[in-house]
Tab-separated table of C-alpha atoms in Angstrom:
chain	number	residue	atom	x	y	z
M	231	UNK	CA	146.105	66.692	144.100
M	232	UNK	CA	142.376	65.590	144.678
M	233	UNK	CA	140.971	64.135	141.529
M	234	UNK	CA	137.686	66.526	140.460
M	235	UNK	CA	134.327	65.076	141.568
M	236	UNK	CA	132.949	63.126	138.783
M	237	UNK	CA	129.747	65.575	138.068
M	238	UNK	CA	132.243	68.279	137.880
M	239	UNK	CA	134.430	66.473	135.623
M	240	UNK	CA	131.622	65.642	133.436
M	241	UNK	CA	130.593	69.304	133.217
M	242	UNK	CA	133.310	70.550	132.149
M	243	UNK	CA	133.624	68.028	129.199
M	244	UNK	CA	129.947	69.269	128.225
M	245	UNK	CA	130.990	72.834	128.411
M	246	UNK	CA	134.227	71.604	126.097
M	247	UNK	CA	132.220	69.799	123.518
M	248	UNK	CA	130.035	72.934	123.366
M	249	UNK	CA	132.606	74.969	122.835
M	250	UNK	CA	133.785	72.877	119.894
M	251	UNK	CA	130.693	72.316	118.667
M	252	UNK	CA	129.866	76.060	118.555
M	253	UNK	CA	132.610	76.454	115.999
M	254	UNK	CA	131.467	74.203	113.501
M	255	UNK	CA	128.918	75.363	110.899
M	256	UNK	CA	127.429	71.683	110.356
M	257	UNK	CA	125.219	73.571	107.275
M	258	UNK	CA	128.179	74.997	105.644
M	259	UNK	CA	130.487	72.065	105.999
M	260	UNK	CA	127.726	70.339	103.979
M	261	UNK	CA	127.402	73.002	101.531
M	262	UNK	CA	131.334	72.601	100.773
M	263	UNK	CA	131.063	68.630	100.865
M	264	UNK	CA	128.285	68.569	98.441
M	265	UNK	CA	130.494	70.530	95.740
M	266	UNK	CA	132.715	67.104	95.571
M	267	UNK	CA	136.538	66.691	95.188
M	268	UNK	CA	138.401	68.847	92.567
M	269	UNK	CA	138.714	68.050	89.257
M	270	UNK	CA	142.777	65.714	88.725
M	271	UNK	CA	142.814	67.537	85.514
M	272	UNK	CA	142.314	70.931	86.930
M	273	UNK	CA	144.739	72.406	89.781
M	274	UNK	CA	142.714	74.646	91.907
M	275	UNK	CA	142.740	77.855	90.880
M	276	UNK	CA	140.677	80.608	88.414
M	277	UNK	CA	140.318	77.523	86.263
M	278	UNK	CA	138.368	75.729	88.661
M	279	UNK	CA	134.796	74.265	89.565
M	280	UNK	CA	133.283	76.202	86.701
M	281	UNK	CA	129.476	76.655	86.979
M	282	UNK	CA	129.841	76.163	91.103
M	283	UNK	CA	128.603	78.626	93.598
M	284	UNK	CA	132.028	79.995	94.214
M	285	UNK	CA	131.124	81.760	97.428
M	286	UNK	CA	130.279	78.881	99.414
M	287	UNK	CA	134.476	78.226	99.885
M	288	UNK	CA	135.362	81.982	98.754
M	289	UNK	CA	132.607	83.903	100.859
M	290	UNK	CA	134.681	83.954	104.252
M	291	UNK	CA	133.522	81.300	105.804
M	292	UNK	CA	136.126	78.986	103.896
M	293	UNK	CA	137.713	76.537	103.078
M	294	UNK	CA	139.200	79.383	100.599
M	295	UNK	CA	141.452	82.323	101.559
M	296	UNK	CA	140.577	84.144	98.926
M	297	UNK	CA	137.625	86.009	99.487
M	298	UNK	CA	134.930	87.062	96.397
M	299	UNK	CA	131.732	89.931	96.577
M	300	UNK	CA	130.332	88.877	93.177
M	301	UNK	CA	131.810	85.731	91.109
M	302	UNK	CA	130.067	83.628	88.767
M	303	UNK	CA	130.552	81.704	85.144
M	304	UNK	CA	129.047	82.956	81.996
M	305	UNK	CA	128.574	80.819	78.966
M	306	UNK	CA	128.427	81.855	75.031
M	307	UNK	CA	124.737	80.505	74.375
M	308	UNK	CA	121.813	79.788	76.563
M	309	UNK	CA	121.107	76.667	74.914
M	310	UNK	CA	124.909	75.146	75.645
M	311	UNK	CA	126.466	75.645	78.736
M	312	UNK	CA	129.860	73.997	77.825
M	313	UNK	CA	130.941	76.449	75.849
M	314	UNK	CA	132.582	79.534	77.934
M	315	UNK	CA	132.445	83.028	77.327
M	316	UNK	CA	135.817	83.548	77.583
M	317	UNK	CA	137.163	87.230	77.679
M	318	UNK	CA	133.346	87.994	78.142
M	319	UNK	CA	132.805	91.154	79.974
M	320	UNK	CA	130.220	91.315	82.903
M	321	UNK	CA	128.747	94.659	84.104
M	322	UNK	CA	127.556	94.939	87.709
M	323	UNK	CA	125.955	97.693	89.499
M	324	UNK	CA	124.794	97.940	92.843
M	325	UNK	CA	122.117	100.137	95.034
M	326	UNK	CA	124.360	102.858	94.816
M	327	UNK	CA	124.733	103.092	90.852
M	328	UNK	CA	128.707	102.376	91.050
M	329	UNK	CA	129.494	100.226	88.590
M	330	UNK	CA	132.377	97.185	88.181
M	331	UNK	CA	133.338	95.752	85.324
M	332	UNK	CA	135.076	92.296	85.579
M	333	UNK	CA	136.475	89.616	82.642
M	334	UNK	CA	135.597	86.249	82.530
M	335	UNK	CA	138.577	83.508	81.890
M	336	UNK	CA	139.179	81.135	79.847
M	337	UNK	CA	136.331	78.638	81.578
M	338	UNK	CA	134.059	81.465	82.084
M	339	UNK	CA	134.560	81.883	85.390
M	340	UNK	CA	134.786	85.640	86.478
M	341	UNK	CA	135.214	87.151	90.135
M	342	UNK	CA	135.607	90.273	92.035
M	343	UNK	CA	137.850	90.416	95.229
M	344	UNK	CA	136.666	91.702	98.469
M	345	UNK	CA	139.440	93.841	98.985
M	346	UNK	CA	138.882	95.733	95.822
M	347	UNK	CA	135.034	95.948	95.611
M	348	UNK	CA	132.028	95.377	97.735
M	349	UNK	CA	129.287	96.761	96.589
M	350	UNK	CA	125.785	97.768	98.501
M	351	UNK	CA	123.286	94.684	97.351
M	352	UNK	CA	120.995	94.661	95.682
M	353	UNK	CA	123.114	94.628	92.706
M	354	UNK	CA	122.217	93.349	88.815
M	355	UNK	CA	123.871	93.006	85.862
M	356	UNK	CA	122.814	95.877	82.630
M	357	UNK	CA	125.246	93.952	80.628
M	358	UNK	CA	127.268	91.253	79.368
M	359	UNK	CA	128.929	91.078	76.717
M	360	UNK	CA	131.514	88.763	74.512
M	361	UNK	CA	135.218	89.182	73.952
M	362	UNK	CA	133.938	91.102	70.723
M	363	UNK	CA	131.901	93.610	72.420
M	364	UNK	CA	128.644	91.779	71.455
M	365	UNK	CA	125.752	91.440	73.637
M	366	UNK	CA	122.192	92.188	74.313
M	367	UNK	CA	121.217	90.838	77.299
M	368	UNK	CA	120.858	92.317	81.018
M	369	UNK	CA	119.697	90.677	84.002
M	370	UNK	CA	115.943	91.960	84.890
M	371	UNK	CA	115.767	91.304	88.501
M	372	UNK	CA	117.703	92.378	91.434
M	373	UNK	CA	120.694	90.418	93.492
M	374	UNK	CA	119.844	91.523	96.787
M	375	UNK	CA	122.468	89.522	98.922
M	376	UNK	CA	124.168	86.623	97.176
M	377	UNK	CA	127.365	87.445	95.892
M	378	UNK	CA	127.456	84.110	94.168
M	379	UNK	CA	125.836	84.438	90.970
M	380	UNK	CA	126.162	80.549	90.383
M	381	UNK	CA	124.082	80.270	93.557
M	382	UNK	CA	121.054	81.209	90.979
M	383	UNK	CA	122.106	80.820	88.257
M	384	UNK	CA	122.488	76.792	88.378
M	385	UNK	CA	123.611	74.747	85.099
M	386	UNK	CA	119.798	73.408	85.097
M	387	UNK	CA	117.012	75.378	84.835
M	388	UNK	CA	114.088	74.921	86.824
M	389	UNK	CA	111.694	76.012	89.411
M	390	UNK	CA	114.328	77.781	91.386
M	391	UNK	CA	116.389	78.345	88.854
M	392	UNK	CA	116.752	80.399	85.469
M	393	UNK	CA	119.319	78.227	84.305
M	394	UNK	CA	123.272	79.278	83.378
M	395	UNK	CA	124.296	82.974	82.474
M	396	UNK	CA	124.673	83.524	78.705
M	397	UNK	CA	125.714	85.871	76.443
M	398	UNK	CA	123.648	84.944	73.047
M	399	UNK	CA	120.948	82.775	73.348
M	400	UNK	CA	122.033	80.783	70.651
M	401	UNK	CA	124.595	80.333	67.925
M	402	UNK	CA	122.187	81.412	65.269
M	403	UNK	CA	121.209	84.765	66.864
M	404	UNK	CA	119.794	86.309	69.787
L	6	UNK	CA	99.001	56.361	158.291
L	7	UNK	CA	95.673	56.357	159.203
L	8	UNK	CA	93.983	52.882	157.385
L	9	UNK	CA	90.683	54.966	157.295
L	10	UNK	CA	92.495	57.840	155.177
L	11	UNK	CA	93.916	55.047	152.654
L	12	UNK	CA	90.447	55.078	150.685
L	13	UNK	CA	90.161	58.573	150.793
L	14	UNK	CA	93.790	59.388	149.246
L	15	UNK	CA	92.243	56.795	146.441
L	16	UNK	CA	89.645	58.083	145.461
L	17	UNK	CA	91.136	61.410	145.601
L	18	UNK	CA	94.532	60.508	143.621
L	19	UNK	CA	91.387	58.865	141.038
L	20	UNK	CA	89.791	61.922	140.715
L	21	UNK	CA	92.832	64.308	139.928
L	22	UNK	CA	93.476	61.527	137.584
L	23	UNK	CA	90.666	61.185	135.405
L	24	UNK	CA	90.350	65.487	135.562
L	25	UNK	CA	93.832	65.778	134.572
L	26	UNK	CA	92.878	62.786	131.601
L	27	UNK	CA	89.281	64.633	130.964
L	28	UNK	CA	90.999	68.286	130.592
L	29	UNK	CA	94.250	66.516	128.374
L	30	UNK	CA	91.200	65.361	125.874
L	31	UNK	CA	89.325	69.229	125.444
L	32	UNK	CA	92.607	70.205	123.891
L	33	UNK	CA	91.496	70.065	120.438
L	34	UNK	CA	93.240	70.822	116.725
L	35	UNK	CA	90.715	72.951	115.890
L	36	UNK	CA	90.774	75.265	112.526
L	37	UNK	CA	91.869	78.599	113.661
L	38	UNK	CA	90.369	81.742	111.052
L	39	UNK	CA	92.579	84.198	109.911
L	40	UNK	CA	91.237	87.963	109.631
L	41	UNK	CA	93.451	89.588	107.052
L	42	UNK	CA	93.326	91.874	103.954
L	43	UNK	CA	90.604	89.167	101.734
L	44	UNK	CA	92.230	87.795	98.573
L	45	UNK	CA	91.143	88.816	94.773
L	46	UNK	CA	93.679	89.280	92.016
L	47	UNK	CA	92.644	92.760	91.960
L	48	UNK	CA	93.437	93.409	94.713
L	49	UNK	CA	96.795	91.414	95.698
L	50	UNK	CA	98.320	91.620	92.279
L	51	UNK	CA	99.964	95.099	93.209
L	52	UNK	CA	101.368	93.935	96.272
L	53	UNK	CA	102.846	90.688	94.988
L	54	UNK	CA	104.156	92.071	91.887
L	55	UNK	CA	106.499	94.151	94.056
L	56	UNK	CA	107.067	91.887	96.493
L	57	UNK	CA	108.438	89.564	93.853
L	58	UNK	CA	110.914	92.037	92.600
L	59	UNK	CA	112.061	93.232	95.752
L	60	UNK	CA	112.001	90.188	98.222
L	61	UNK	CA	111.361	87.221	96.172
L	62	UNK	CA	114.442	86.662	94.323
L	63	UNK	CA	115.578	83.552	94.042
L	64	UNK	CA	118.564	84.242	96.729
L	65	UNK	CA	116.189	85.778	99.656
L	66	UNK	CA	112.583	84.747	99.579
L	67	UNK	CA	112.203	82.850	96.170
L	68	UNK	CA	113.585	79.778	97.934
L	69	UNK	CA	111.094	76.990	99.126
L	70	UNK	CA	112.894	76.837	102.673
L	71	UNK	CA	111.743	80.272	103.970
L	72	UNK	CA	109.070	81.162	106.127
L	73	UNK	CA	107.531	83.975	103.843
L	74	UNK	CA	108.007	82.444	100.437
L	75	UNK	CA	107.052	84.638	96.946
L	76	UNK	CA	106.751	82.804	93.986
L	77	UNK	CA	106.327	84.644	90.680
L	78	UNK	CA	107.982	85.441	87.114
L	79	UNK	CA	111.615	85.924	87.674
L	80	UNK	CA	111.470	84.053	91.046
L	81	UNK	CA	110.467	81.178	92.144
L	82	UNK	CA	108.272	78.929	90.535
L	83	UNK	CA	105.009	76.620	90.836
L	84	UNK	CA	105.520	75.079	87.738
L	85	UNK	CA	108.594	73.269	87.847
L	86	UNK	CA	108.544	73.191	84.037
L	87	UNK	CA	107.963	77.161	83.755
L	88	UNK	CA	111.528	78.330	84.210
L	89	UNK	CA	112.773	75.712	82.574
L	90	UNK	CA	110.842	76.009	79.124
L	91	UNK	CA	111.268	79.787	78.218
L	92	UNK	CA	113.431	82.824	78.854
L	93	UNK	CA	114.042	84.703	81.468
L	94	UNK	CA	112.181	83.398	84.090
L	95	UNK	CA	109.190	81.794	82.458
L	96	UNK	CA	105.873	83.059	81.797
L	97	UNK	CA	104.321	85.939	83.702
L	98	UNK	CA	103.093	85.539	87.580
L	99	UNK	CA	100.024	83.335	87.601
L	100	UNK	CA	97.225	83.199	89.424
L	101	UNK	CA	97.916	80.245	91.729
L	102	UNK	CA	101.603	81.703	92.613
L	103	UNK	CA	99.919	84.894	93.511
L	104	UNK	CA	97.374	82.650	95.772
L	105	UNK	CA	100.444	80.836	97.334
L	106	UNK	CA	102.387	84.188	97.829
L	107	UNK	CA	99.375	85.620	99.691
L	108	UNK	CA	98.908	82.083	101.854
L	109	UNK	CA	102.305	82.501	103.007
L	110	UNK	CA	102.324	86.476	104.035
L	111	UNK	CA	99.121	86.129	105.987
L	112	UNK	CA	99.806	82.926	107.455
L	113	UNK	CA	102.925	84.422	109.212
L	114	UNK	CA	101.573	85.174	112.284
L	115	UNK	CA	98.187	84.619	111.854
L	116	UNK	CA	96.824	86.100	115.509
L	117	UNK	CA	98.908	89.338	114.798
L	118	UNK	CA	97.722	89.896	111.236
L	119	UNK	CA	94.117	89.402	112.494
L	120	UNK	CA	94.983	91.937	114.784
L	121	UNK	CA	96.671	94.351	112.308
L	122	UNK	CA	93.706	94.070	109.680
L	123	UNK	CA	91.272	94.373	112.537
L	124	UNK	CA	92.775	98.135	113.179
L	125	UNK	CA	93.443	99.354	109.589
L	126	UNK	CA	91.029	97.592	107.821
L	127	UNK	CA	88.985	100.583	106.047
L	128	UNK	CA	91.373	103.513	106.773
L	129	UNK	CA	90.928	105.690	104.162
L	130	UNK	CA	91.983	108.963	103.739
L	131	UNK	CA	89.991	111.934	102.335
L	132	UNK	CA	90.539	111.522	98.192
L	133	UNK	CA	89.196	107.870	99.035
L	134	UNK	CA	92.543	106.157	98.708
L	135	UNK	CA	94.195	104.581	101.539
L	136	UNK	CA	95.232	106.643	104.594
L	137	UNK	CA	98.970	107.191	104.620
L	138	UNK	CA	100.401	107.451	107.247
L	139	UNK	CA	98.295	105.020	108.660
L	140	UNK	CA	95.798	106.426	111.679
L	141	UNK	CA	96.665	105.725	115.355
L	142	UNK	CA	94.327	102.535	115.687
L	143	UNK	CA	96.379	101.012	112.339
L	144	UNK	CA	99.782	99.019	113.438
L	145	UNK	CA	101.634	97.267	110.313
L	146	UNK	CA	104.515	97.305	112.680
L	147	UNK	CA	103.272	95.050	114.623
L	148	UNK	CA	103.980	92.177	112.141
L	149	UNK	CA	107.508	91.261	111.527
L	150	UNK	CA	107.618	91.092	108.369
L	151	UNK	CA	107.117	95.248	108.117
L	152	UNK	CA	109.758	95.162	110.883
L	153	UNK	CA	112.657	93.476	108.796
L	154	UNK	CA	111.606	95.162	105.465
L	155	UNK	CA	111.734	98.636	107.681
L	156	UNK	CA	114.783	97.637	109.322
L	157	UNK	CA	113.601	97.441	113.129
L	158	UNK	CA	113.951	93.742	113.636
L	159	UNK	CA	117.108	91.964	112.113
L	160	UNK	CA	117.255	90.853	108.933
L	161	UNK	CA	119.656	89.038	106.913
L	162	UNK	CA	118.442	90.775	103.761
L	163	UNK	CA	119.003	94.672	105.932
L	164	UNK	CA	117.039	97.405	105.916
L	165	UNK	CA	114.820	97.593	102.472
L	166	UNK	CA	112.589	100.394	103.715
L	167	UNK	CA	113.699	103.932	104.744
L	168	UNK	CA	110.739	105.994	106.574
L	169	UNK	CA	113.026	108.608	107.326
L	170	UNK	CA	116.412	110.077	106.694
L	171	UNK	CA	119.296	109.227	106.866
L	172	UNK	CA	118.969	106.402	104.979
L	173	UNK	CA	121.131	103.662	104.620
L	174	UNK	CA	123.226	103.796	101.747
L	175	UNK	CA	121.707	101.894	98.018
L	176	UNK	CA	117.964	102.863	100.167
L	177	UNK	CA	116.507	106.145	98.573
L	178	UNK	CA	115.375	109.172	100.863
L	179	UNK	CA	111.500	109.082	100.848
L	180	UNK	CA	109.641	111.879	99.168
L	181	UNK	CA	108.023	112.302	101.046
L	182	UNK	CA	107.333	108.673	102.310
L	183	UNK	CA	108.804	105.528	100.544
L	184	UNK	CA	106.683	103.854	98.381
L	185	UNK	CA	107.407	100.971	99.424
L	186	UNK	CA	105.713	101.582	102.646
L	187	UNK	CA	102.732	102.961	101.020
L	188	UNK	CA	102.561	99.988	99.247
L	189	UNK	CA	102.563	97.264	102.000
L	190	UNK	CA	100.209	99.808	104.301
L	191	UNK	CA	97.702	100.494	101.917
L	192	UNK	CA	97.088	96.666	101.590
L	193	UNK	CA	96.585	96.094	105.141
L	194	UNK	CA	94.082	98.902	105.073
L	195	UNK	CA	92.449	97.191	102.270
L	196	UNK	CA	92.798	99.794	99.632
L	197	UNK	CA	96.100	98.837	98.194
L	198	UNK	CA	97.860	101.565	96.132
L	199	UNK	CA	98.587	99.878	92.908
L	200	UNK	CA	100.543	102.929	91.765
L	201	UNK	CA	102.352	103.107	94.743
L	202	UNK	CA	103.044	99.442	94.340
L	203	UNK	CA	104.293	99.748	90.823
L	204	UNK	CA	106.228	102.811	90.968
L	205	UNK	CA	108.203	101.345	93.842
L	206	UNK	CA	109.280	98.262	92.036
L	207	UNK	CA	110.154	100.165	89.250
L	208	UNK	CA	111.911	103.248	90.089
L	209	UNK	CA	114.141	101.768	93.200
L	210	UNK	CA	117.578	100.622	91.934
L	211	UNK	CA	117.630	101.395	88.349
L	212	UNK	CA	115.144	98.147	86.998
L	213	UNK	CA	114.382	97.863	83.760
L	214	UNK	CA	110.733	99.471	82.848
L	215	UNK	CA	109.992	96.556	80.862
L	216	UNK	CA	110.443	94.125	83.297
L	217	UNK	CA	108.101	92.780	84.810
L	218	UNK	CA	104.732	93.353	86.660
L	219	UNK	CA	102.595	93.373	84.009
């Protein structure tokens, strides 16, 4: 068989490497990498990455199967982010006034599956509240398309950030 | 070749040259003006309140790497100490994040806003208030960022404004137009409908009364 002239050879290895290239989302692949490795002490799971924007690996794009419309972590107090709200309750509502209500774990970290909710954005949150039913604050602003409360709602407050969910400002009141 | 025409090709070839160099240079970096709706607290307070609310979140256009960026209580921030030292977004929308909201809308596309103020400028309607619907010679659609908001150019945020039904769902019916609309329309005519403004931030999607604009 002739051997392909070498501009046609070289064509098709551009078109190839395009091809390839088109799959790869260079800007997610960073997002994932700049989460960092998993934590020995904590096999990945509900446990995991507490305080992370969970829907840069669960948001469909991977590296996670499992795929999330609204996740997040919520703390006890504003003022101390490592303590978790565990068996907190989070409220979310979206544009159509359906409500979910989902539990956080024992880190905090709550999460609502695609497959059994996806709301219409913008959503928000009227309440959250602790394993005792106690709780005064909502959120006062819309959601309008990230699912990944975290995403905000970063560990550090700051210019583009309000700083972690809480349920009680502090442990004195509020 | 003819060695007589040798000279000739020279000094032509020279004189394409130095044109070519001459007409390179008159391309200057000149300051280009912007006609659009003038700034005043007054008057772009309305506008950027709601904008803040419904476009500036931190997750769409509170973020520092978008084109139209919105800065303002319970979005993004000039002060990078103000989120950080009180509750709930920091202290209420200050002047210079109104100023740097307004910056960024007009200096979109700054040709087709001068265009767009140039027709609506003025237009108002009988009771003195703006003119809504806006008159033939006024074209907000022409800039895109009425387009996305109304849904006619993609946007990764969908369709926020519904000028007639059906809408899509979580966007109300307007009654009869959506306030939103009014809203952005009124301040390209230069008459901006604070109530309009206010009502919409408030009453779409169940926000707290409390919170925020004033």
């Amino acid at each position: 068989m002739r051997r392909p002239p070498l501009p046609c050879a070289l064509l098709l290895a551009a078109a190839l490497a395009a091809g390839v290239m088109a799959c790869v989302d260079a800007t997610h692949d960073a997002q994932v990498a700049a989460l960092g490795g998993e934590d020995p002490a904590v096999p990945a799971g509900p446990d995991h990455r507490p305080g992370q924007p969970c829907d840069v690996c669960h948001g469909g794009e991977g590296p996670a199967k499992l795929q999330f419309s609204v996740s997040g972590t919520t703390f006890m107090y504003g003022d101390n982010s490592s303590v978790p709200a565990s068996g907190a309750t989070v409220q979310i509502e979206d544009a159509t006034g359906a409500f979910w209500h989902v539990t956080a774990n024992s880190v905090g970290n709550f999460f609502i599956l695609k497959s059994d909710w996806s709301p219409v954005f913008p959503i928000t949150c009227p309440s959250i509240q602790d394993s005792q039913g106690n709780g005064s604050y909502s959120m006062t602003t819309l959601d309008n398309r990230a699912g990944s409360c975290n995403a905000c709602h970063t560990l550090q407050a700051g210019p583009n950030s309000v700083g972690p969910i809480f349920v009680h400002r502090s442990p004195d009141g509020g | 070749m003819n060695p007589r025409a040798l000279p000739l090709a020279l000094a032509t070839a020279s004189v394409v040259a130095t044109a070519l160099g001459v007409a390179s240079c008159a391309v200057q970096n000149t300051r280009i003006g912007i006609e659009a709706p003038p700034y005043s607290e007054t008057s772009f307070k309305p506008l950027g309140d709601f904008l803040v609310y419904r476009c500036g979140t931190l997750d769409c256009h509170g973020q520092p790497g978008r084109n139209l960026r919105i800065w303002g209580a319970n979005g993004m921030r000039l002060d990078p100490e103000a989120s950080a030292n009180s509750d709930f977004g920091g202290p209420p929308t200050t002047n210079d994040e109104y100023v740097a909201t307004y910056r960024s809308l007009v200096g979109l596309e700054p040709q087709v806003m001068t265009t767009v103020w140039t027709g609506c400028q003025g237009q108002n309607g009988p009771d003195g208030g703006a003119d809504y619907p806006p008159p033939e010679v006024c074209h907000p659609e022409l800039l895109t960022f009425v387009q996305k908001a109304r849904g006619t150019e993609k946007h990764k945020g969908g369709q926020l404004i519904c000028l007639s039904p059906p809408c899509p769902p979580g966007i109300p019916d307007p009654a009869p137009y959506d306030l939103q609309d009014v809203c952005i329309v009124s301040w390209l005519e230069g008459n901006v409908n604070a109530t309009a403004c206010r009502t919409a931030a408030r009453s779409h999607y169940g926000l707290p009364q409390d919170a925020g604009a004033e």
